[in-house]
Amino acid sequence: LRPTLSTLTTSGSEQILVPHTIDASCNYTIRVWKDRSTADDTITGSASPIEKLHCIRLAAGAADDIIAKLQRWEAVKLNAKQCRRAATIFCQSTHPSIVIAAGEIGAMRDVIPLVQRAEELALEARHLHHDNRVGIETFLQLIGAWAQLSGVVSSIPATERDGFSGSRPAERVENILKAMFLEGPSDNQNPQQCIDADDAARAYNYAIMAWARSRTGRLGGEKALALFDSMRGTTEFSENNDFSFNVSAPPDERTYASVFKALRYAKSPREAIKAETLLNEMIDSYTRQDKGAVRPNARHFGTVIAALARSGHYEAADKAKKLLKTLLVWYHDSNDYEMMPNGSMFCDVIVAIGRRRNDRHKVLKVSNLLKNLRDLYDETGSDRLQPNVAVYEAALGALSSANGEDAVQMVEDVIDEMKSKSIEPNKACYTSIITAFARNGYPEKAEAVLKNEVLASEDERVIANAHDFNVVINGWARDASPEGLKRSRALLDDMLDRYGNGNQHVKPDSRTFTALINALWKSDDANATLEAEEVLQLMEESYINGDASVAPSCHSYTSVINTFARSNVPDKAARALALLRRANEQYEAGNVDARPDISMYTGVLNACAYTKGMKEAKAEALRIALEIAEELTGSPSLQVDGVAYNTLFHVYGYLIGDAEKQARLSSALLKQCCKDGQLNSHILSTLKKFAPTVYYKLPGAHDGFVKLGALPEQWSRNTRR
């Protein structure tokens, strides 16, 4: 090009040469990597995507360099058409951006400036030309380029974004959209007259896609819904919509897919319900055969199911399961491949079921979903429906939070099924298996899996950690037997040995030591209180010396207090109170995990209630209990629950010998309990035992028995009746 450029000022051919040079630079590069094969491996027809990206980037960079030199030498003044042609080439550099997301972050430092340059040229062209068709197309290419980059830029860690100037791509798309819709692609043009519905739909789809890929949580969901409403000319789904575009367009399948994706990544109950509502509206509109109705496909269903599964909504499991059932019916009725569900949808529904607490039918639901998936795979033979490790991971994860023998049996069935299919469990599977066994009274099975499968595994991805040991130790603690305490101590010793030999993954932490304290609390060991306090003191000293991983937590102190409450130590009430004060000192010194809660106060009250021995010891225990009760009454942050109230009634029953005083205090306490809505059946039983005169004054007590359901609902509004 150098000889040509040297004669440019006299040739008068700048209006032809500049666009020809730019176009040739880009077109040649694209043609080479698409169609040609040369001795240079970097630009063969089979070149990798990242090599193709390199070629396009070089072409765009060369074009920008030519333009800069020509303008610097004042050899040429670009017109609108040339600006837009250059902008188009720069936008080409974003096509393989998905490769950048896989790790080619360095390339972004070349690509982003080119798209920024394209934006400058496109906006400059608005004031130079009135060719609406060219202007609209340039704007659409520019919006598409930023939309392509949205997910890539947001995936780059903030610490690695040096050199990336400007706002996030989704915001730039929004600003360009406003310029296009509110001001028009060229000066003095009415946007409503020069932008047709197809162009508007493309622009909206790019903008919604940019926010869907932006990974900005609820903000992305809200922006996508606002654009969707503006696209339809409604305000149905968005709140405080700051868009005032008068350009509308019919949504298509891609529109709905991007909106659902944005709502999925919002990870919010409200946004998940909006996604479900929008999908149901979409289904109803298509079923009614409304004009312009868009047919939902399996992708739409899958995205909304995923949004519900991870939203935390209390009805997420039922709603996700209902959507999957609707899709299955639709698929069987139509036999349409596009409506076929996949294994990921079953995974998401199972995950939602697993996150639901206190579901007595959890095991049955998981079992039925696995059976439905197996049956569907046998029926279709489709790889997308073949049960894989992800499906079994979801099932085991859900079962790890289930209770009962059927949960244990189901876990063993899943293990057998995986073995029969030669599917190796991953680390998450093993963790769920260990948890399910440990929490359901089979600590020996949990320990066997830990030692024989996880610790013995040669797979670098299956590495035992402190959490695995903690789960097993807690399982043995629930055993409440001498053997349980023995195994807990042995597991801790094993952790210390492995950590001492350089295994950092199994370093004992606060939960480890607290699990051992739990084992001591539930055992009948004569030295349990002494050992539990020694373990707690070790944690305090290690934390003071700088090891934050073993900082004693509220649970740690509460477990030691409970150990004293269960013991026969004469001054256990005073020692429990001292532990409460130590926890508070830890909290005030900066250990936020040690902040006393209502369970810790209840533990001290329990130690008071079951103090035995001389009158002096009981009197001191009563004094401490009344002190604790006064603190709870005056505390703005602690909510006294039914367990604490019941323990106080036990304190009065065991420690107050004067029946009249006991009845008076119990009556006052009952009044406060009902005012707080904490009355429950356990409290009624305690009252009947220790304060019968108070009990028989309750409504409905004339038959000798008071039913909680017959009492005012307000009295137990904060409990499970």
mmCIF file of C-alpha atoms in Angstrom, residues 317-500:
data_model
loop_
_atom_site.group_PDB
_atom_site.id
_atom_site.type_symbol
_atom_site.label_atom_id
_atom_site.label_comp_id
_atom_site.label_asym_id
_atom_site.label_seq_id
_atom_site.Cartn_x
_atom_site.Cartn_y
_atom_site.Cartn_z
ATOM 1 C CA ALA A 317 -40.092 -27.693 43.639
ATOM 2 C CA ASP A 318 -43.814 -28.025 42.936
ATOM 3 C CA LYS A 319 -43.763 -25.398 40.197
ATOM 4 C CA ALA A 320 -40.692 -26.873 38.488
ATOM 5 C CA LYS A 321 -42.185 -30.368 38.645
ATOM 6 C CA LYS A 322 -45.460 -29.106 37.171
ATOM 7 C CA LEU A 323 -43.650 -27.467 34.239
ATOM 8 C CA LEU A 324 -41.703 -30.647 33.534
ATOM 9 C CA LYS A 325 -44.936 -32.634 33.565
ATOM 10 C CA THR A 326 -46.524 -30.152 31.124
ATOM 11 C CA LEU A 327 -43.549 -30.495 28.788
ATOM 12 C CA LEU A 328 -43.680 -34.293 28.941
ATOM 13 C CA VAL A 329 -47.392 -34.291 28.032
ATOM 14 C CA TRP A 330 -46.754 -31.857 25.184
ATOM 15 C CA TYR A 331 -43.899 -33.986 23.878
ATOM 16 C CA HIS A 332 -45.872 -37.227 23.971
ATOM 17 C CA ASP A 333 -48.886 -35.594 22.311
ATOM 18 C CA SER A 334 -46.887 -33.952 19.519
ATOM 19 C CA ASN A 335 -43.944 -36.364 19.179
ATOM 20 C CA ASP A 336 -41.964 -33.240 18.279
ATOM 21 C CA TYR A 337 -38.208 -33.434 18.823
ATOM 22 C CA GLU A 338 -38.102 -29.739 19.745
ATOM 23 C CA MET A 339 -40.372 -30.482 22.711
ATOM 24 C CA MET A 340 -38.256 -33.354 24.037
ATOM 25 C CA PRO A 341 -36.940 -32.666 27.565
ATOM 26 C CA ASN A 342 -33.385 -33.527 28.559
ATOM 27 C CA GLY A 343 -31.626 -34.910 31.594
ATOM 28 C CA SER A 344 -30.699 -31.429 32.846
ATOM 29 C CA MET A 345 -34.367 -30.612 33.386
ATOM 30 C CA PHE A 346 -34.815 -33.701 35.536
ATOM 31 C CA CYS A 347 -31.658 -32.683 37.427
ATOM 32 C CA ASP A 348 -33.042 -29.219 38.124
ATOM 33 C CA VAL A 349 -36.371 -30.533 39.396
ATOM 34 C CA ILE A 350 -34.554 -32.996 41.670
ATOM 35 C CA VAL A 351 -32.333 -30.174 42.957
ATOM 36 C CA ALA A 352 -35.434 -28.104 43.754
ATOM 37 C CA ILE A 353 -36.951 -31.041 45.648
ATOM 38 C CA GLY A 354 -33.711 -31.516 47.572
ATOM 39 C CA ARG A 355 -33.695 -27.887 48.690
ATOM 40 C CA ARG A 356 -37.179 -28.136 50.135
ATOM 41 C CA ARG A 357 -37.077 -28.711 53.878
ATOM 42 C CA ASN A 358 -39.281 -31.104 55.807
ATOM 43 C CA ASP A 359 -40.682 -32.804 52.729
ATOM 44 C CA ARG A 360 -41.788 -36.213 53.975
ATOM 45 C CA HIS A 361 -42.214 -37.479 50.412
ATOM 46 C CA LYS A 362 -38.803 -36.375 49.159
ATOM 47 C CA VAL A 363 -37.477 -39.903 48.636
ATOM 48 C CA LEU A 364 -40.571 -40.994 46.712
ATOM 49 C CA LYS A 365 -40.440 -37.911 44.473
ATOM 50 C CA VAL A 366 -36.770 -38.430 43.637
ATOM 51 C CA SER A 367 -37.412 -42.122 42.951
ATOM 52 C CA ASN A 368 -40.300 -41.342 40.606
ATOM 53 C CA LEU A 369 -38.301 -38.754 38.668
ATOM 54 C CA LEU A 370 -35.419 -41.168 38.163
ATOM 55 C CA LYS A 371 -37.866 -43.828 36.966
ATOM 56 C CA ASN A 372 -39.514 -41.371 34.553
ATOM 57 C CA LEU A 373 -36.119 -40.437 33.132
ATOM 58 C CA ARG A 374 -35.092 -44.083 32.696
ATOM 59 C CA ASP A 375 -38.400 -44.921 31.015
ATOM 60 C CA LEU A 376 -38.120 -41.956 28.665
ATOM 61 C CA TYR A 377 -34.571 -42.924 27.735
ATOM 62 C CA ASP A 378 -35.628 -46.521 27.050
ATOM 63 C CA GLU A 379 -38.469 -45.200 24.901
ATOM 64 C CA THR A 380 -36.449 -42.720 22.827
ATOM 65 C CA GLY A 381 -32.847 -43.895 23.038
ATOM 66 C CA SER A 382 -31.825 -40.241 22.931
ATOM 67 C CA ASP A 383 -28.430 -39.404 24.428
ATOM 68 C CA ARG A 384 -29.863 -36.220 25.894
ATOM 69 C CA LEU A 385 -32.050 -38.374 28.165
ATOM 70 C CA GLN A 386 -29.459 -40.921 29.230
ATOM 71 C CA PRO A 387 -28.932 -40.830 33.016
ATOM 72 C CA ASN A 388 -25.397 -39.623 33.702
ATOM 73 C CA VAL A 389 -23.266 -38.647 36.663
ATOM 74 C CA ALA A 390 -24.945 -35.219 36.858
ATOM 75 C CA VAL A 391 -28.365 -36.854 37.288
ATOM 76 C CA TYR A 392 -27.112 -39.178 40.015
ATOM 77 C CA GLU A 393 -25.280 -36.305 41.707
ATOM 78 C CA ALA A 394 -28.561 -34.360 41.898
ATOM 79 C CA ALA A 395 -30.442 -37.410 43.214
ATOM 80 C CA LEU A 396 -27.857 -38.173 45.903
ATOM 81 C CA GLY A 397 -27.739 -34.504 46.859
ATOM 82 C CA ALA A 398 -31.502 -34.465 47.412
ATOM 83 C CA LEU A 399 -31.397 -37.743 49.351
ATOM 84 C CA SER A 400 -28.630 -36.410 51.611
ATOM 85 C CA SER A 401 -31.188 -34.055 53.164
ATOM 86 C CA ALA A 402 -33.878 -36.727 53.580
ATOM 87 C CA ASN A 403 -34.580 -38.649 56.777
ATOM 88 C CA GLY A 404 -35.452 -42.280 57.398
ATOM 89 C CA GLU A 405 -34.615 -45.799 56.377
ATOM 90 C CA ASP A 406 -36.120 -45.317 52.931
ATOM 91 C CA ALA A 407 -33.575 -42.551 52.254
ATOM 92 C CA VAL A 408 -30.701 -44.884 53.181
ATOM 93 C CA GLN A 409 -32.127 -47.663 51.008
ATOM 94 C CA MET A 410 -32.587 -45.274 48.095
ATOM 95 C CA VAL A 411 -28.963 -44.094 48.373
ATOM 96 C CA GLU A 412 -27.777 -47.697 48.230
ATOM 97 C CA ASP A 413 -30.007 -48.343 45.207
ATOM 98 C CA VAL A 414 -28.532 -45.339 43.388
ATOM 99 C CA ILE A 415 -25.001 -46.551 44.179
ATOM 100 C CA ASP A 416 -25.841 -50.003 42.787
ATOM 101 C CA GLU A 417 -27.376 -48.473 39.657
ATOM 102 C CA MET A 418 -24.274 -46.355 39.036
ATOM 103 C CA LYS A 419 -22.055 -49.421 39.398
ATOM 104 C CA SER A 420 -24.215 -51.397 36.973
ATOM 105 C CA LYS A 421 -23.781 -48.626 34.393
ATOM 106 C CA SER A 422 -20.035 -48.264 35.117
ATOM 107 C CA ILE A 423 -20.530 -44.635 36.167
ATOM 108 C CA GLU A 424 -17.924 -43.488 38.672
ATOM 109 C CA PRO A 425 -19.263 -41.219 41.428
ATOM 110 C CA ASN A 426 -17.657 -37.778 41.584
ATOM 111 C CA LYS A 427 -16.667 -35.922 44.740
ATOM 112 C CA ALA A 428 -20.114 -34.360 45.158
ATOM 113 C CA CYS A 429 -21.697 -37.821 44.956
ATOM 114 C CA TYR A 430 -19.433 -39.199 47.672
ATOM 115 C CA THR A 431 -20.081 -36.216 49.930
ATOM 116 C CA SER A 432 -23.848 -36.718 49.589
ATOM 117 C CA ILE A 433 -23.539 -40.452 50.271
ATOM 118 C CA ILE A 434 -21.505 -39.829 53.418
ATOM 119 C CA THR A 435 -23.987 -37.187 54.584
ATOM 120 C CA ALA A 436 -27.030 -39.400 53.987
ATOM 121 C CA PHE A 437 -25.547 -42.309 55.959
ATOM 122 C CA ALA A 438 -24.255 -40.129 58.799
ATOM 123 C CA ARG A 439 -27.460 -38.175 59.388
ATOM 124 C CA ASN A 440 -29.666 -41.285 59.344
ATOM 125 C CA GLY A 441 -27.892 -43.304 61.996
ATOM 126 C CA TYR A 442 -25.340 -45.234 59.937
ATOM 127 C CA PRO A 443 -22.010 -43.597 60.861
ATOM 128 C CA GLU A 444 -20.148 -46.863 60.267
ATOM 129 C CA LYS A 445 -21.294 -46.856 56.613
ATOM 130 C CA ALA A 446 -20.364 -43.202 56.272
ATOM 131 C CA GLU A 447 -16.890 -43.872 57.674
ATOM 132 C CA ALA A 448 -16.472 -46.863 55.360
ATOM 133 C CA VAL A 449 -17.242 -44.721 52.295
ATOM 134 C CA LEU A 450 -14.828 -42.041 53.522
ATOM 135 C CA LYS A 451 -11.963 -44.476 54.059
ATOM 136 C CA ASN A 452 -12.549 -47.079 51.361
ATOM 137 C CA GLU A 453 -13.731 -44.829 48.535
ATOM 138 C CA VAL A 454 -12.667 -41.208 49.046
ATOM 139 C CA LEU A 455 -9.366 -41.539 50.905
ATOM 140 C CA ALA A 456 -8.391 -44.564 48.808
ATOM 141 C CA SER A 457 -9.287 -42.934 45.477
ATOM 142 C CA GLU A 458 -6.524 -42.274 42.976
ATOM 143 C CA ASP A 459 -8.658 -39.726 41.121
ATOM 144 C CA GLU A 460 -7.177 -36.268 41.679
ATOM 145 C CA ARG A 461 -10.682 -34.798 41.544
ATOM 146 C CA VAL A 462 -11.830 -36.939 44.495
ATOM 147 C CA ILE A 463 -10.005 -35.502 47.480
ATOM 148 C CA ALA A 464 -11.158 -35.899 51.062
ATOM 149 C CA ASN A 465 -11.477 -32.672 53.011
ATOM 150 C CA ALA A 466 -12.270 -31.533 56.538
ATOM 151 C CA HIS A 467 -15.979 -31.343 55.735
ATOM 152 C CA ASP A 468 -16.111 -35.085 54.997
ATOM 153 C CA PHE A 469 -14.494 -35.922 58.326
ATOM 154 C CA ASN A 470 -16.747 -33.460 60.158
ATOM 155 C CA VAL A 471 -19.883 -35.097 58.761
ATOM 156 C CA VAL A 472 -18.749 -38.538 59.916
ATOM 157 C CA ILE A 473 -17.724 -37.274 63.370
ATOM 158 C CA ASN A 474 -21.147 -35.650 63.755
ATOM 159 C CA GLY A 475 -22.707 -38.934 62.686
ATOM 160 C CA TRP A 476 -20.866 -40.757 65.452
ATOM 161 C CA ALA A 477 -21.843 -37.977 67.882
ATOM 162 C CA ARG A 478 -25.517 -38.736 67.174
ATOM 163 C CA ASP A 479 -24.819 -42.338 68.101
ATOM 164 C CA ALA A 480 -24.516 -41.209 71.751
ATOM 165 C CA SER A 481 -22.543 -44.267 72.772
ATOM 166 C CA PRO A 482 -19.031 -44.996 74.080
ATOM 167 C CA GLU A 483 -18.196 -46.394 70.651
ATOM 168 C CA GLY A 484 -19.366 -43.174 69.019
ATOM 169 C CA LEU A 485 -17.074 -41.075 71.197
ATOM 170 C CA LYS A 486 -14.190 -43.474 70.563
ATOM 171 C CA ARG A 487 -14.629 -43.297 66.786
ATOM 172 C CA SER A 488 -14.930 -39.478 66.895
ATOM 173 C CA ARG A 489 -11.617 -39.211 68.740
ATOM 174 C CA ALA A 490 -9.989 -41.635 66.312
ATOM 175 C CA LEU A 491 -11.163 -39.644 63.299
ATOM 176 C CA LEU A 492 -9.798 -36.420 64.770
ATOM 177 C CA ASP A 493 -6.463 -38.130 65.413
ATOM 178 C CA ASP A 494 -6.450 -39.350 61.810
ATOM 179 C CA MET A 495 -7.062 -35.813 60.563
ATOM 180 C CA LEU A 496 -4.238 -34.450 62.706
ATOM 181 C CA ASP A 497 -1.852 -37.141 61.437
ATOM 182 C CA ARG A 498 -2.687 -36.483 57.792
ATOM 183 C CA TYR A 499 -2.451 -32.733 58.281
ATOM 184 C CA GLY A 500 0.891 -33.173 60.029
#
